[in-house]
Coordinates of C-alpha atoms in Angstrom, one line a residue:
Chain P
X1 CA -0.1 -0.1 0.2
X2 CA 2.8 3.0 -1.5
X3 CA 0.2 5.4 -2.0
X4 CA 2.1 8.6 -3.4
X5 CA 5.6 7.7 -4.3
X6 CA 8.4 10.6 -5.7
X7 CA 11.5 9.4 -7.5
X8 CA 14.0 10.5 -6.4
X9 CA 14.0 11.7 -2.9
X10 CA 17.1 14.1 -3.0
X11 CA 19.3 16.0 -6.0
X12 CA 21.8 18.3 -6.9
X13 CA 21.6 19.8 -10.0
X14 CA 23.8 22.7 -11.9
X15 CA 22.5 25.8 -12.8
X16 CA 21.1 25.1 -16.9
X17 CA 21.0 21.5 -16.6
X18 CA 17.5 19.8 -16.6
X19 CA 15.7 16.7 -14.7
X20 CA 12.4 15.2 -13.9
X21 CA 10.7 14.5 -11.2
X22 CA 8.2 11.3 -11.3
X23 CA 5.2 10.6 -8.9
X24 CA 3.2 7.4 -8.9
X25 CA 0.2 6.9 -7.2
X26 CA -1.3 3.5 -6.8
X27 CA -4.9 4.9 -5.1
X28 CA -6.7 5.2 -9.1
X29 CA -7.1 9.2 -8.0
X30 CA -8.0 11.3 -11.2
X31 CA -6.8 14.7 -9.8
X32 CA -2.8 14.7 -9.3
X33 CA -0.6 17.9 -8.1
X34 CA 2.7 19.2 -8.0
X35 CA 3.6 21.9 -5.1
X36 CA 6.9 23.5 -3.3
X37 CA 7.2 24.2 -0.3
X38 CA 9.9 27.0 0.5
X39 CA 11.0 28.8 4.1
X40 CA 7.8 30.9 4.8
X41 CA 5.6 30.5 2.0
X42 CA 3.9 27.3 2.4
X43 CA 2.7 25.0 0.0
X44 CA 2.4 26.6 -3.5
X45 CA 1.1 25.3 -6.8
X46 CA 3.2 24.7 -9.7
X47 CA 0.7 22.6 -11.7
X48 CA -2.0 20.2 -11.8
X49 CA -4.0 17.8 -13.1
X50 CA -7.8 16.6 -13.6
X51 CA -7.1 13.7 -15.1
X52 CA -5.1 11.7 -18.0
X53 CA -3.8 13.8 -20.5
X54 CA -4.8 16.8 -19.2
X55 CA -2.4 19.4 -17.5
X56 CA -2.8 23.3 -16.2
X57 CA -0.9 25.7 -14.5
X58 CA -1.2 26.6 -10.9
X59 CA 0.2 29.3 -9.0
X60 CA 4.0 29.3 -9.6
X61 CA 4.2 27.7 -13.1
X62 CA 7.4 29.3 -14.6
X63 CA 10.0 27.1 -15.4
X64 CA 8.2 23.8 -15.0
X65 CA 6.5 21.6 -17.7
X66 CA 4.7 18.7 -17.1
X67 CA 2.9 15.8 -18.3
X68 CA -0.1 12.8 -17.5
X69 CA 0.7 10.5 -19.9
X70 CA -0.7 7.6 -17.8
X71 CA -3.3 8.1 -14.6
X72 CA -1.0 6.8 -12.2
X73 CA 1.6 9.2 -13.0
X74 CA 2.9 12.4 -13.2
X75 CA 5.9 14.1 -14.4
X76 CA 7.7 17.2 -13.3
X77 CA 10.3 18.6 -15.7
X78 CA 13.0 21.3 -15.1
X79 CA 14.2 22.6 -18.3
X80 CA 17.1 24.8 -17.3
X81 CA 17.5 24.5 -13.6
X82 CA 18.0 28.3 -11.8
X83 CA 18.8 28.5 -8.1
X84 CA 15.4 29.9 -7.1
X85 CA 13.8 26.6 -7.9
X86 CA 16.3 25.2 -5.2
X87 CA 13.0 24.0 -2.4
X88 CA 11.4 20.8 -1.7
X89 CA 8.7 19.5 -4.5
X90 CA 5.5 17.6 -3.0
X91 CA 3.4 15.5 -5.2
X92 CA 0.0 14.8 -4.0
X93 CA -3.1 13.2 -5.9
X94 CA -6.7 13.4 -4.9
X95 CA -10.4 11.6 -5.8
X96 CA -11.6 14.9 -7.2
X97 CA -15.0 15.1 -8.5
X98 CA -16.8 16.5 -6.0
X99 CA -17.5 17.0 -1.8
X100 CA -15.7 13.9 -0.1
X101 CA -13.6 13.1 -2.8
X102 CA -11.2 16.7 -2.2
X103 CA -8.7 15.2 0.4
X104 CA -5.5 15.1 -1.1
X105 CA -2.7 13.0 0.0
X106 CA 1.0 13.5 -0.7
X107 CA 4.7 11.9 -1.2
X108 CA 7.4 11.9 0.9
X109 CA 8.8 15.4 -1.1
X110 CA 12.2 15.6 -3.0
X111 CA 14.9 17.7 -1.8
X112 CA 16.1 19.7 -4.8
X113 CA 19.3 22.3 -4.5
X114 CA 20.2 23.6 -7.8
X115 CA 24.0 25.6 -7.3
Chain D
X1 CA -8.4 35.5 -5.0
X2 CA -8.9 32.6 -2.1
X3 CA -6.4 33.0 0.3
X4 CA -5.2 31.5 4.0
X5 CA -4.0 32.5 6.6
X6 CA -2.4 30.4 10.0
X7 CA -1.5 32.0 13.4
X8 CA 0.8 32.1 15.3
X9 CA 3.5 31.1 13.0
X10 CA 4.9 29.2 16.1
X11 CA 3.6 28.2 19.5
X12 CA 5.4 26.4 22.0
X13 CA 3.7 24.5 25.4
X14 CA 4.7 22.3 28.2
X15 CA 2.9 18.7 28.0
X16 CA -0.5 18.9 29.2
X17 CA -1.1 22.2 28.5
X18 CA -4.7 22.9 25.8
X19 CA -4.5 25.6 23.3
X20 CA -5.7 26.4 20.1
X21 CA -4.6 27.2 16.3
X22 CA -6.4 29.2 14.4
X23 CA -7.3 29.2 9.9
X24 CA -8.8 32.1 8.5
X25 CA -10.0 31.9 4.9
X26 CA -11.4 33.5 2.1
X27 CA -12.1 31.2 -1.1
X28 CA -15.2 31.6 -3.4
X29 CA -17.7 28.8 -1.9
X30 CA -15.9 26.8 0.2
X31 CA -16.1 22.9 -0.6
X32 CA -13.7 21.7 2.2
X33 CA -11.4 22.7 4.8
X34 CA -8.1 20.4 5.5
X35 CA -6.2 20.2 8.4
X36 CA -2.7 18.5 7.7
X37 CA 0.4 17.5 10.1
X38 CA 3.3 17.6 9.1
X39 CA 7.1 16.0 10.4
X40 CA 10.0 17.4 9.5
X41 CA 11.5 16.1 6.3
X42 CA 8.2 14.7 5.4
X43 CA 5.3 15.2 3.5
X44 CA 1.7 16.5 4.9
X45 CA -0.2 13.6 6.3
X46 CA -4.0 14.4 6.3
X47 CA -5.6 14.7 9.7
X48 CA -9.4 16.3 9.2
X49 CA -11.5 17.5 6.3
X50 CA -15.0 20.0 7.3
X51 CA -17.3 21.1 4.7
X52 CA -19.9 23.2 6.7
X53 CA -20.0 26.1 9.5
X54 CA -21.0 24.4 12.9
X55 CA -19.2 21.2 12.0
X56 CA -16.5 19.1 14.4
X57 CA -14.2 16.8 14.0
X58 CA -11.8 14.8 17.0
X59 CA -8.9 13.0 16.7
X60 CA -7.1 11.7 20.1
X61 CA -5.9 14.9 21.4
X62 CA -7.0 17.1 18.5
X63 CA -10.3 18.8 17.2
X64 CA -10.9 20.8 14.5
X65 CA -14.0 23.6 14.4
X66 CA -15.2 25.5 11.4
X67 CA -16.9 28.9 11.3
X68 CA -17.7 30.7 8.0
X69 CA -14.8 32.3 8.5
X70 CA -12.4 30.8 10.2
X71 CA -11.3 26.9 11.5
X72 CA -9.7 26.3 15.1
X73 CA -7.5 23.3 15.6
X74 CA -8.3 22.2 19.9
X75 CA -5.1 21.0 21.2
X76 CA -6.3 18.9 24.4
X77 CA -3.5 17.5 27.1
X78 CA -1.0 18.0 24.0
X79 CA 2.4 14.9 24.3
X80 CA 5.7 15.4 22.5
X81 CA 4.6 13.4 20.2
X82 CA 1.8 16.2 19.1
X83 CA 5.1 18.1 17.8
X84 CA 4.6 19.2 14.5
X85 CA 4.1 22.0 11.9
X86 CA 0.0 21.6 11.7
X87 CA -1.3 22.8 7.8
X88 CA -4.7 24.4 7.0
X89 CA -5.7 24.4 3.6
X90 CA -9.1 25.4 2.3
X91 CA -10.6 24.0 -1.6
X92 CA -13.2 26.5 -3.3
X93 CA -16.0 25.6 -5.9
X94 CA -13.7 27.2 -8.8
X95 CA -10.5 26.0 -10.1
X96 CA -10.8 22.3 -10.1
X97 CA -10.8 21.6 -6.0
X98 CA -6.6 23.0 -5.8
X99 CA -5.9 23.6 -2.6
X100 CA -4.8 26.6 -0.7
X101 CA -2.5 26.5 2.2
X102 CA -2.2 28.8 5.1
X103 CA 1.6 28.8 6.3
X104 CA 1.7 26.6 9.0
X105 CA 1.7 26.9 12.9
X106 CA 5.1 24.9 14.4
X107 CA 3.8 23.3 17.6
X108 CA 6.3 22.6 20.0
X109 CA 5.0 20.6 23.1
X110 CA 7.7 20.6 25.9
X111 CA 7.9 17.3 28.7

């Protein structure tokens, strides 16, 4: 019963490098989200998806891209990493679709440092 | 714009000393108000969902309540293992059920 699994857990990138963060959920949830968490800023939504093949921008989407080719996976890409993208990234999923289905369940996080 | 504000930012209590955490929200049509617990180095862990004013939910030493503008997380006779950051999030009827989070309250319970 894994829930939401993020890969990798830690990563150090050089400025300008690219990488992809993988999120996998085994709860058959429709909705998936990517958040970043920074000290004093709380959790901020980067991108989200309401179903396979769909993506939408959140509060802080610049510098990131996402894809949801399979229902269980949600990928977050950084094409050219910048020091401002140093953060802890959390993936979450929810059943969606109405009241009582909005609870989001989170992964354990990916700590990314861009030097 | 939907907004969630939590207070205080940090709270230090002695074991057994009860208190409350506050979450003020402004959303267009509240669909749900959520409380999470987050331990250092881990992802947020779901605690409660509240849907309408007057609703209350309890779990062990925690009780969450909801009014039309605020939610409170009451902690009764806390223990050191209750030390964590508590996050509040609101979900409005617009925006595909996105959760808008407050900045959290860092709670420390001293033995």
